Amino acid sequence: TDRLAARTPTPGGGSAAAAAGALGAALGEMVLAYSLDPQRPDAELEGVRSELERARRRFLELVGEDAASYERVRAARRARKAQPADPATESAWRAALRGAAEVPLGTARLAHEGATRLRTVQPRTKTALASDLVTAQAMFRAAVAGALANVEINLADLRAAGEPIDALERELAALRAGSGGT
């Protein structure tokens, strides 16, 4: 959190969104760990718990990937200012922008999937953990909202650069609709 609080461009909102997703996945794992009865195995609950564990690890990777993708945008922007007519520089700029949109899109997608899977097993979780489940879902919603805000900003730059973004816009709209308009 100290790095996030620092007056530096990275990590920023995209990394924070991924961290929120990791917290949602971790809380979901905890709820399911307590809800699993060793005397009565439940393949679906165990499967969702395993999915959330993998998601948590992936979210933590996305924290760093988001920061790295924005650093590539910053480097490409500097190179573009230094050599505005260079086609290779323009190509690097577009690639950096695309990466900066795709990384948070992956965060939003993963958070949406985690929230959906957790919702499917919610009726079978221990009621004493209801507040933990609510908090896990809130973390997933925060991850989706923050990640999609980053996607939108980067799509605007891609559009201005003349890049085709229809597929990215469709996925953004689908995730926004699927997450209740977050």
CSV table of C-alpha atoms in Angstrom, one decimal:
chain,number,residue,atom,x,y,z
A,1,THR,CA,0.0,0.0,0.0
A,2,ASP,CA,3.0,2.3,0.5
A,3,ARG,CA,3.9,2.0,-3.2
A,4,LEU,CA,0.3,2.6,-4.2
A,5,ALA,CA,0.1,5.7,-1.9
A,6,ALA,CA,3.4,7.2,-3.3
A,7,ARG,CA,3.4,10.0,-5.8
A,8,THR,CA,4.4,7.7,-8.7
A,9,PRO,CA,2.5,6.7,-11.8
A,10,THR,CA,2.7,3.0,-11.0
A,11,PRO,CA,1.2,1.1,-9.4
A,12,GLY,CA,-2.2,2.8,-9.9
A,13,GLY,CA,-5.8,2.0,-10.3
A,14,GLY,CA,-5.4,-1.0,-12.5
A,15,SER,CA,-3.1,-2.6,-9.9
A,16,ALA,CA,-5.4,-1.7,-7.1
A,17,ALA,CA,-8.3,-3.3,-9.0
A,18,ALA,CA,-6.3,-6.5,-9.3
A,19,ALA,CA,-5.4,-6.4,-5.6
A,20,ALA,CA,-9.2,-6.0,-4.8
A,21,GLY,CA,-9.8,-9.1,-6.9
A,22,ALA,CA,-7.2,-11.0,-5.0
A,23,LEU,CA,-8.9,-10.1,-1.7
A,24,GLY,CA,-12.3,-11.2,-3.1
A,25,ALA,CA,-10.9,-14.5,-4.1
A,26,ALA,CA,-9.1,-15.0,-0.8
A,27,LEU,CA,-12.2,-14.3,1.2
A,28,GLY,CA,-14.2,-16.6,-1.0
A,29,GLU,CA,-11.6,-19.3,-0.5
A,30,MET,CA,-11.9,-18.8,3.3
A,31,VAL,CA,-15.7,-19.0,3.2
A,32,LEU,CA,-15.6,-22.2,1.2
A,33,ALA,CA,-12.8,-23.8,3.4
A,34,TYR,CA,-15.1,-23.3,6.4
A,35,SER,CA,-18.2,-24.5,4.5
A,36,LEU,CA,-16.6,-27.7,3.3
A,37,ASP,CA,-17.4,-30.6,5.6
A,38,PRO,CA,-14.5,-33.2,5.7
A,39,GLN,CA,-17.1,-35.9,6.5
A,40,ARG,CA,-19.2,-35.1,3.4
A,41,PRO,CA,-17.1,-34.2,0.4
A,42,ASP,CA,-18.6,-31.7,-2.0
A,43,ALA,CA,-16.9,-31.7,-5.4
A,44,GLU,CA,-18.6,-28.5,-6.5
A,45,LEU,CA,-17.6,-26.4,-3.4
A,46,GLU,CA,-14.1,-27.9,-3.6
A,47,GLY,CA,-13.9,-27.1,-7.3
A,48,VAL,CA,-14.9,-23.4,-6.8
A,49,ARG,CA,-12.5,-23.1,-3.9
A,50,SER,CA,-9.7,-24.4,-6.2
A,51,GLU,CA,-10.8,-21.9,-9.0
A,52,LEU,CA,-10.7,-19.1,-6.5
A,53,GLU,CA,-7.2,-20.1,-5.3
A,54,ARG,CA,-6.0,-20.0,-8.9
A,55,ALA,CA,-7.8,-16.7,-9.5
A,56,ARG,CA,-6.1,-15.2,-6.4
A,57,ARG,CA,-2.7,-16.1,-7.7
A,58,ARG,CA,-3.5,-14.7,-11.1
A,59,PHE,CA,-4.8,-11.5,-9.6
A,60,LEU,CA,-1.5,-11.0,-7.8
A,61,GLU,CA,0.3,-11.5,-11.1
A,62,LEU,CA,-2.0,-8.9,-12.7
A,63,VAL,CA,-1.0,-6.3,-10.0
A,64,GLY,CA,2.5,-6.3,-11.5
A,65,GLU,CA,1.4,-6.8,-15.1
A,66,ASP,CA,-0.8,-3.7,-14.9
A,67,ALA,CA,2.0,-1.6,-13.6
A,68,ALA,CA,4.4,-2.9,-16.2
A,69,SER,CA,1.9,-2.3,-19.0
A,70,TYR,CA,1.5,1.3,-18.0
A,71,GLU,CA,5.3,1.8,-17.8
A,72,ARG,CA,5.4,0.6,-21.4
A,73,VAL,CA,2.8,3.2,-22.3
A,74,ARG,CA,5.0,5.9,-20.6
A,75,ALA,CA,8.1,4.7,-22.4
A,76,ALA,CA,6.3,4.6,-25.8
A,77,ARG,CA,4.9,8.1,-25.2
A,78,ARG,CA,8.4,9.5,-24.5
A,79,ALA,CA,9.8,7.8,-27.6
A,80,ARG,CA,6.9,9.1,-29.7
A,81,LYS,CA,7.6,12.6,-28.6
A,82,ALA,CA,11.3,12.2,-29.4
A,83,GLN,CA,10.7,10.6,-32.8
A,84,PRO,CA,7.2,11.5,-33.9
A,85,ALA,CA,7.6,10.4,-37.6
A,86,ASP,CA,9.1,7.0,-36.8
A,87,PRO,CA,6.8,4.2,-37.9
A,88,ALA,CA,8.4,1.8,-35.4
A,89,THR,CA,7.8,4.2,-32.5
A,90,GLU,CA,4.1,4.6,-33.6
A,91,SER,CA,3.8,0.8,-33.7
A,92,ALA,CA,5.3,0.5,-30.2
A,93,TRP,CA,2.8,3.2,-29.0
A,94,ARG,CA,-0.2,1.3,-30.3
A,95,ALA,CA,1.1,-2.0,-28.9
A,96,ALA,CA,1.6,-0.5,-25.5
A,97,LEU,CA,-1.9,1.1,-25.5
A,98,ARG,CA,-3.4,-2.3,-26.5
A,99,GLY,CA,-1.6,-4.0,-23.7
A,100,ALA,CA,-2.7,-1.4,-21.2
A,101,ALA,CA,-6.3,-2.1,-22.2
A,102,GLU,CA,-6.0,-5.9,-22.3
A,103,VAL,CA,-4.4,-6.3,-18.9
A,104,PRO,CA,-7.2,-4.6,-16.9
A,105,LEU,CA,-9.7,-6.3,-19.2
A,106,GLY,CA,-8.3,-9.6,-18.0
A,107,THR,CA,-8.7,-8.4,-14.4
A,108,ALA,CA,-12.3,-7.5,-15.0
A,109,ARG,CA,-13.0,-10.8,-16.7
A,110,LEU,CA,-11.4,-12.8,-13.9
A,111,ALA,CA,-13.3,-10.8,-11.2
A,112,HIS,CA,-16.6,-11.3,-12.9
A,113,GLU,CA,-16.0,-15.0,-13.2
A,114,GLY,CA,-15.0,-15.2,-9.5
A,115,ALA,CA,-18.1,-13.4,-8.4
A,116,THR,CA,-20.3,-15.5,-10.6
A,117,ARG,CA,-18.8,-18.8,-9.4
A,118,LEU,CA,-19.1,-17.7,-5.8
A,119,ARG,CA,-22.7,-16.7,-6.3
A,120,THR,CA,-23.5,-20.2,-7.6
A,121,VAL,CA,-22.5,-21.9,-4.4
A,122,GLN,CA,-23.6,-19.2,-1.9
A,123,PRO,CA,-26.7,-21.1,-0.8
A,124,ARG,CA,-24.4,-23.9,0.5
A,125,THR,CA,-22.0,-21.8,2.5
A,126,LYS,CA,-22.2,-21.4,6.2
A,127,THR,CA,-24.6,-18.6,7.2
A,128,ALA,CA,-22.1,-17.4,9.9
A,129,LEU,CA,-19.8,-16.3,7.1
A,130,ALA,CA,-22.4,-14.2,5.3
A,131,SER,CA,-20.6,-11.0,5.9
A,132,ASP,CA,-17.4,-12.5,4.6
A,133,LEU,CA,-19.2,-13.6,1.5
A,134,VAL,CA,-20.7,-10.1,1.0
A,135,THR,CA,-17.3,-8.6,1.4
A,136,ALA,CA,-15.8,-11.0,-1.1
A,137,GLN,CA,-18.5,-10.0,-3.6
A,138,ALA,CA,-17.8,-6.3,-2.9
A,139,MET,CA,-14.1,-6.8,-3.6
A,140,PHE,CA,-15.0,-8.5,-6.9
A,141,ARG,CA,-17.3,-5.6,-7.9
A,142,ALA,CA,-14.6,-3.1,-7.0
A,143,ALA,CA,-12.1,-5.1,-9.1
A,144,VAL,CA,-14.5,-5.1,-12.1
A,145,ALA,CA,-15.3,-1.3,-11.7
A,146,GLY,CA,-11.7,-0.2,-11.3
A,147,ALA,CA,-10.4,-2.4,-14.1
A,148,LEU,CA,-13.1,-1.4,-16.6
A,149,ALA,CA,-12.4,2.3,-15.8
A,150,ASN,CA,-8.8,1.6,-16.9
A,151,VAL,CA,-9.9,-0.2,-20.0
A,152,GLU,CA,-12.1,2.8,-21.0
A,153,ILE,CA,-9.3,5.3,-20.7
A,154,ASN,CA,-7.0,3.1,-22.8
A,155,LEU,CA,-9.6,2.5,-25.4
A,156,ALA,CA,-10.0,6.2,-25.9
A,157,ASP,CA,-6.3,6.5,-26.6
A,158,LEU,CA,-6.4,3.5,-28.9
A,159,ARG,CA,-9.4,5.0,-30.8
A,160,ALA,CA,-7.5,8.3,-31.2
A,161,ALA,CA,-4.5,6.3,-32.5
A,162,GLY,CA,-6.8,4.8,-35.2
A,163,GLU,CA,-6.6,1.2,-33.8
A,164,PRO,CA,-9.5,-1.2,-34.3
A,165,ILE,CA,-11.1,-1.6,-30.9
A,166,ASP,CA,-14.6,-3.1,-31.7
A,167,ALA,CA,-13.8,-6.5,-30.0
A,168,LEU,CA,-12.5,-4.8,-26.9
A,169,GLU,CA,-15.5,-2.5,-26.7
A,170,ARG,CA,-17.9,-5.4,-27.0
A,171,GLU,CA,-16.2,-7.3,-24.2
A,172,LEU,CA,-16.1,-4.1,-22.1
A,173,ALA,CA,-19.9,-3.7,-22.7
A,174,ALA,CA,-20.6,-7.4,-21.9
A,175,LEU,CA,-18.6,-7.2,-18.6
A,176,ARG,CA,-20.3,-4.0,-17.6
A,177,ALA,CA,-23.7,-5.5,-18.3
A,178,GLY,CA,-22.9,-8.7,-16.6
A,179,SER,CA,-21.7,-6.9,-13.5
A,180,GLY,CA,-24.8,-4.9,-13.0
A,181,GLY,CA,-23.5,-1.8,-14.8
A,182,THR,CA,-20.5,-1.3,-12.5
